[in-house]
PDB file of C-alpha atoms in Angstrom:
ATOM      1  CA  MET X   1      97.455 106.246  99.187  1.00 51.00           C
ATOM      2  CA  ALA X   2      94.746 104.983  96.910  1.00 52.00           C
ATOM      3  CA  VAL X   3      94.614 106.444  93.456  1.00 50.00           C
ATOM      4  CA  SER X   4      91.667 108.827  93.479  1.00 47.00           C
ATOM      5  CA  LYS X   5      90.318 112.082  92.100  1.00 49.00           C
ATOM      6  CA  HIS X   6      91.663 113.820  95.219  1.00 54.00           C
ATOM      7  CA  SER X   7      95.198 112.550  94.582  1.00 56.00           C
ATOM      8  CA  GLU X   8      94.931 113.621  90.930  1.00 61.00           C
ATOM      9  CA  ASP X   9      94.121 117.162  92.107  1.00 63.00           C
ATOM     10  CA  SER X  10      97.042 117.048  94.550  1.00 59.00           C
ATOM     11  CA  GLU X  11      99.324 115.723  91.830  1.00 58.00           C
ATOM     12  CA  ALA X  12      98.453 118.624  89.536  1.00 64.00           C
ATOM     13  CA  MET X  13      99.240 121.137  92.288  1.00 65.00           C
ATOM     14  CA  CYS X  14     102.513 119.653  93.588  1.00 83.00           C
ATOM     15  CA  PRO X  15     103.609 116.394  91.969  1.00 83.00           C
ATOM     16  CA  TYR X  16     106.961 116.275  93.805  1.00 88.00           C
ATOM     17  CA  ARG X  17     105.365 116.427  97.221  1.00 91.00           C
ATOM     18  CA  LEU X  18     102.878 113.726  96.306  1.00 91.00           C
ATOM     19  CA  VAL X  19     105.634 111.293  95.266  1.00 92.00           C
ATOM     20  CA  LEU X  20     107.549 112.163  98.443  1.00 92.00           C
ATOM     21  CA  GLU X  21     104.423 111.351 100.462  1.00 92.00           C
ATOM     22  CA  HIS X  22     104.121 107.978  98.715  1.00 94.00           C
ATOM     23  CA  VAL X  23     107.766 107.067  99.264  1.00 93.00           C
ATOM     24  CA  THR X  24     107.892 108.226 102.886  1.00 92.00           C
ATOM     25  CA  SER X  25     104.454 107.054 103.968  1.00 92.00           C
ATOM     26  CA  ARG X  26     104.222 104.687 106.919  1.00 91.00           C
ATOM     27  CA  TRP X  27     103.928 101.596 104.720  1.00 95.00           C
ATOM     28  CA  GLY X  28     105.705 102.918 101.631  1.00 96.00           C
ATOM     29  CA  VAL X  29     109.007 103.154 103.491  1.00 95.00           C
ATOM     30  CA  LEU X  30     108.778  99.592 104.787  1.00 95.00           C
ATOM     31  CA  VAL X  31     107.624  98.117 101.472  1.00 97.00           C
ATOM     32  CA  LEU X  32     110.523  99.741  99.641  1.00 97.00           C
ATOM     33  CA  ILE X  33     113.087  98.618 102.222  1.00 96.00           C
ATOM     34  CA  VAL X  34     111.787  95.036 102.283  1.00 96.00           C
ATOM     35  CA  LEU X  35     111.707  94.803  98.485  1.00 97.00           C
ATOM     36  CA  LEU X  36     115.402  95.755  98.400  1.00 97.00           C
ATOM     37  CA  GLU X  37     116.097  92.196  99.603  1.00 96.00           C
ATOM     38  CA  ARG X  38     114.329  90.366  96.757  1.00 97.00           C
ATOM     39  CA  PRO X  39     110.976  90.000  94.981  1.00 97.00           C
ATOM     40  CA  TYR X  40     108.098  88.909  97.225  1.00 97.00           C
ATOM     41  CA  ARG X  41     104.657  87.437  96.805  1.00 96.00           C
ATOM     42  CA  PHE X  42     101.883  89.459  98.445  1.00 95.00           C
ATOM     43  CA  SER X  43     101.419  87.365 101.594  1.00 94.00           C
ATOM     44  CA  GLU X  44     105.139  86.982 102.277  1.00 96.00           C
ATOM     45  CA  LEU X  45     105.659  90.714 101.674  1.00 96.00           C
ATOM     46  CA  ARG X  46     102.954  91.418 104.234  1.00 96.00           C
ATOM     47  CA  ARG X  47     104.660  89.137 106.764  1.00 95.00           C
ATOM     48  CA  ALA X  48     108.052  90.775 106.093  1.00 95.00           C
ATOM     49  CA  VAL X  49     106.622  94.279 106.539  1.00 95.00           C
ATOM     50  CA  ASN X  50     104.824  93.223 109.723  1.00 94.00           C
ATOM     51  CA  ALA X  51     108.087  91.813 111.113  1.00 92.00           C
ATOM     52  CA  TYR X  52     109.217  95.406 111.686  1.00 85.00           C
ATOM     53  CA  GLY X  53     106.872  95.516 114.674  1.00 74.00           C
ATOM     54  CA  GLY X  54     104.108  97.852 115.675  1.00 73.00           C
ATOM     55  CA  ARG X  55     100.606  97.537 114.304  1.00 85.00           C
ATOM     56  CA  GLY X  56     100.703  95.355 111.216  1.00 91.00           C
ATOM     57  CA  VAL X  57      99.719  96.449 107.733  1.00 94.00           C
ATOM     58  CA  SER X  58      96.276  95.305 106.608  1.00 94.00           C
ATOM     59  CA  GLU X  59      95.810  93.534 103.292  1.00 94.00           C
ATOM     60  CA  LYS X  60      93.828  96.491 101.989  1.00 96.00           C
ATOM     61  CA  MET X  61      96.488  99.047 102.954  1.00 96.00           C
ATOM     62  CA  LEU X  62      99.308  96.919 101.531  1.00 96.00           C
ATOM     63  CA  ALA X  63      97.391  96.535  98.264  1.00 96.00           C
ATOM     64  CA  GLN X  64      96.804 100.289  98.088  1.00 97.00           C
ATOM     65  CA  THR X  65     100.444 101.018  98.883  1.00 97.00           C
ATOM     66  CA  LEU X  66     101.669  98.620  96.215  1.00 98.00           C
ATOM     67  CA  GLN X  67      99.227 100.048  93.659  1.00 97.00           C
ATOM     68  CA  THR X  68     100.395 103.587  94.364  1.00 97.00           C
ATOM     69  CA  LEU X  69     104.084 102.672  94.229  1.00 98.00           C
ATOM     70  CA  GLU X  70     103.457 100.747  91.008  1.00 97.00           C
ATOM     71  CA  ARG X  71     101.713 103.771  89.491  1.00 97.00           C
ATOM     72  CA  ASP X  72     104.708 105.945  90.440  1.00 96.00           C
ATOM     73  CA  GLY X  73     107.009 103.489  88.627  1.00 97.00           C
ATOM     74  CA  LEU X  74     108.747 102.240  91.781  1.00 98.00           C
ATOM     75  CA  VAL X  75     107.276  98.736  92.059  1.00 98.00           C
ATOM     76  CA  HIS X  76     106.820  96.119  89.346  1.00 98.00           C
ATOM     77  CA  ARG X  77     103.859  93.730  89.608  1.00 97.00           C
ATOM     78  CA  ASP X  78     104.435  90.466  87.773  1.00 96.00           C
ATOM     79  CA  ALA X  79     101.204  88.440  87.486  1.00 94.00           C
ATOM     80  CA  LYS X  80     101.865  84.936  86.168  1.00 90.00           C
ATOM     81  CA  PRO X  81      98.988  83.159  84.359  1.00 90.00           C
ATOM     82  CA  VAL X  82      99.033  80.002  86.474  1.00 91.00           C
ATOM     83  CA  ILE X  83      96.549  78.299  88.753  1.00 90.00           C
ATOM     84  CA  PRO X  84      96.497  79.302  91.522  1.00 88.00           C
ATOM     85  CA  PRO X  85      97.433  82.837  90.430  1.00 86.00           C
ATOM     86  CA  ARG X  86     100.950  83.962  91.325  1.00 91.00           C
ATOM     87  CA  VAL X  87     101.858  87.631  91.657  1.00 94.00           C
ATOM     88  CA  ASP X  88     105.363  88.780  92.516  1.00 97.00           C
ATOM     89  CA  TYR X  89     106.354  92.308  93.503  1.00 98.00           C
ATOM     90  CA  SER X  90     109.813  93.742  92.930  1.00 98.00           C
ATOM     91  CA  LEU X  91     111.495  97.103  92.642  1.00 98.00           C
ATOM     92  CA  THR X  92     112.078  98.830  89.339  1.00 98.00           C
ATOM     93  CA  GLY X  93     115.375 100.644  88.799  1.00 97.00           C
ATOM     94  CA  LEU X  94     113.698 103.844  89.937  1.00 97.00           C
ATOM     95  CA  GLY X  95     112.256 102.034  92.951  1.00 98.00           C
ATOM     96  CA  ARG X  96     115.650 100.587  93.909  1.00 98.00           C
ATOM     97  CA  GLU X  97     117.167 104.077  93.840  1.00 97.00           C
ATOM     98  CA  ALA X  98     114.373 105.466  96.041  1.00 97.00           C
ATOM     99  CA  ALA X  99     114.536 102.459  98.393  1.00 97.00           C
ATOM    100  CA  GLU X 100     118.282 102.833  98.918  1.00 97.00           C
ATOM    101  CA  ARG X 101     117.815 106.474  99.859  1.00 96.00           C
ATOM    102  CA  VAL X 102     114.916 105.693 102.189  1.00 95.00           C
ATOM    103  CA  ARG X 103     116.947 102.884 103.775  1.00 95.00           C
ATOM    104  CA  GLY X 104     119.761 105.380 104.365  1.00 96.00           C
ATOM    105  CA  LEU X 105     117.372 107.683 106.201  1.00 94.00           C
ATOM    106  CA  ALA X 106     115.971 104.764 108.206  1.00 92.00           C
ATOM    107  CA  GLN X 107     119.521 103.711 109.141  1.00 94.00           C
ATOM    108  CA  TRP X 108     120.332 107.277 110.172  1.00 96.00           C
ATOM    109  CA  THR X 109     117.321 107.333 112.527  1.00 92.00           C
ATOM    110  CA  GLU X 110     118.431 104.049 114.082  1.00 92.00           C
ATOM    111  CA  ASP X 111     122.038 105.243 114.458  1.00 96.00           C
ATOM    112  CA  ARG X 112     121.073 108.624 115.910  1.00 97.00           C
ATOM    113  CA  MET X 113     118.087 107.641 118.070  1.00 96.00           C
ATOM    114  CA  SER X 114     120.008 108.107 121.331  1.00 96.00           C
ATOM    115  CA  ASP X 115     120.845 111.694 120.287  1.00 97.00           C
ATOM    116  CA  VAL X 116     117.182 112.318 119.455  1.00 96.00           C
ATOM    117  CA  GLU X 117     116.092 110.902 122.825  1.00 97.00           C
ATOM    118  CA  ARG X 118     118.588 113.136 124.662  1.00 96.00           C
ATOM    119  CA  ALA X 119     117.343 116.174 122.715  1.00 96.00           C
ATOM    120  CA  ARG X 120     113.736 115.303 123.542  1.00 95.00           C
ATOM    121  CA  ALA X 121     114.521 114.907 127.247  1.00 92.00           C
ATOM    122  CA  ALA X 122     116.365 118.247 127.306  1.00 92.00           C
ATOM    123  CA  TYR X 123     113.482 119.946 125.501  1.00 93.00           C
ATOM    124  CA  ASP X 124     110.908 118.448 127.873  1.00 90.00           C
ATOM    125  CA  GLU X 125     113.015 119.500 130.867  1.00 87.00           C
ATOM    126  CA  ARG X 126     113.172 123.104 129.620  1.00 88.00           C
ATOM    127  CA  ARG X 127     109.407 123.158 129.072  1.00 86.00           C
ATOM    128  CA  ARG X 128     108.432 121.836 132.512  1.00 84.00           C
ATOM    129  CA  THR X 129     106.762 124.172 134.945  1.00 81.00           C
ATOM    130  CA  PRO X 130     108.396 124.491 138.385  1.00 80.00           C
ATOM    131  CA  GLU X 131     105.482 122.513 139.851  1.00 82.00           C
ATOM    132  CA  GLU X 132     106.017 119.622 137.402  1.00 76.00           C
ATOM    133  CA  ALA X 133     109.738 119.604 138.164  1.00 75.00           C
ATOM    134  CA  ARG X 134     109.056 119.414 141.931  1.00 77.00           C
ATOM    135  CA  GLU X 135     106.555 116.586 141.416  1.00 80.00           C
ATOM    136  CA  ILE X 136     109.032 114.586 139.325  1.00 75.00           C
ATOM    137  CA  GLN X 137     111.757 115.227 141.917  1.00 76.00           C
ATOM    138  CA  SER X 138     109.513 114.100 144.792  1.00 80.00           C
ATOM    139  CA  ARG X 139     108.603 110.865 142.935  1.00 80.00           C
ATOM    140  CA  ALA X 140     112.290 110.131 142.352  1.00 78.00           C
ATOM    141  CA  SER X 141     113.084 110.467 146.084  1.00 71.00           C
TER     142      SER X 141
END
């Protein structure tokens, strides 16, 4: 997600898809959802994102994600000239709109996960060879 020459080339070819990739990236989704709650400092934002489980976001990846979302106009970075330095991250109006939509999709996946799991099991069952089906049946007995 870092801003680079490669992303500039991608942006020129399909800017909509690039923004969609930023918003729906692994860490972009979580950052946007967490920032819906309130503004966060970097370290507390990292802890909040990591609270969602799985492998945690590294400092480098969180910084890159925030930089990219800031460049897209979704995140506001407020650096206060104090010692020690204080930087707060919050959503812009555009970011709040995107975050609410992403949260809706995340909620849908949570609500419909049992349907997805049933569909996956049915698909896997249809794709099994007769030998695999017999082996599974013999293990169950």
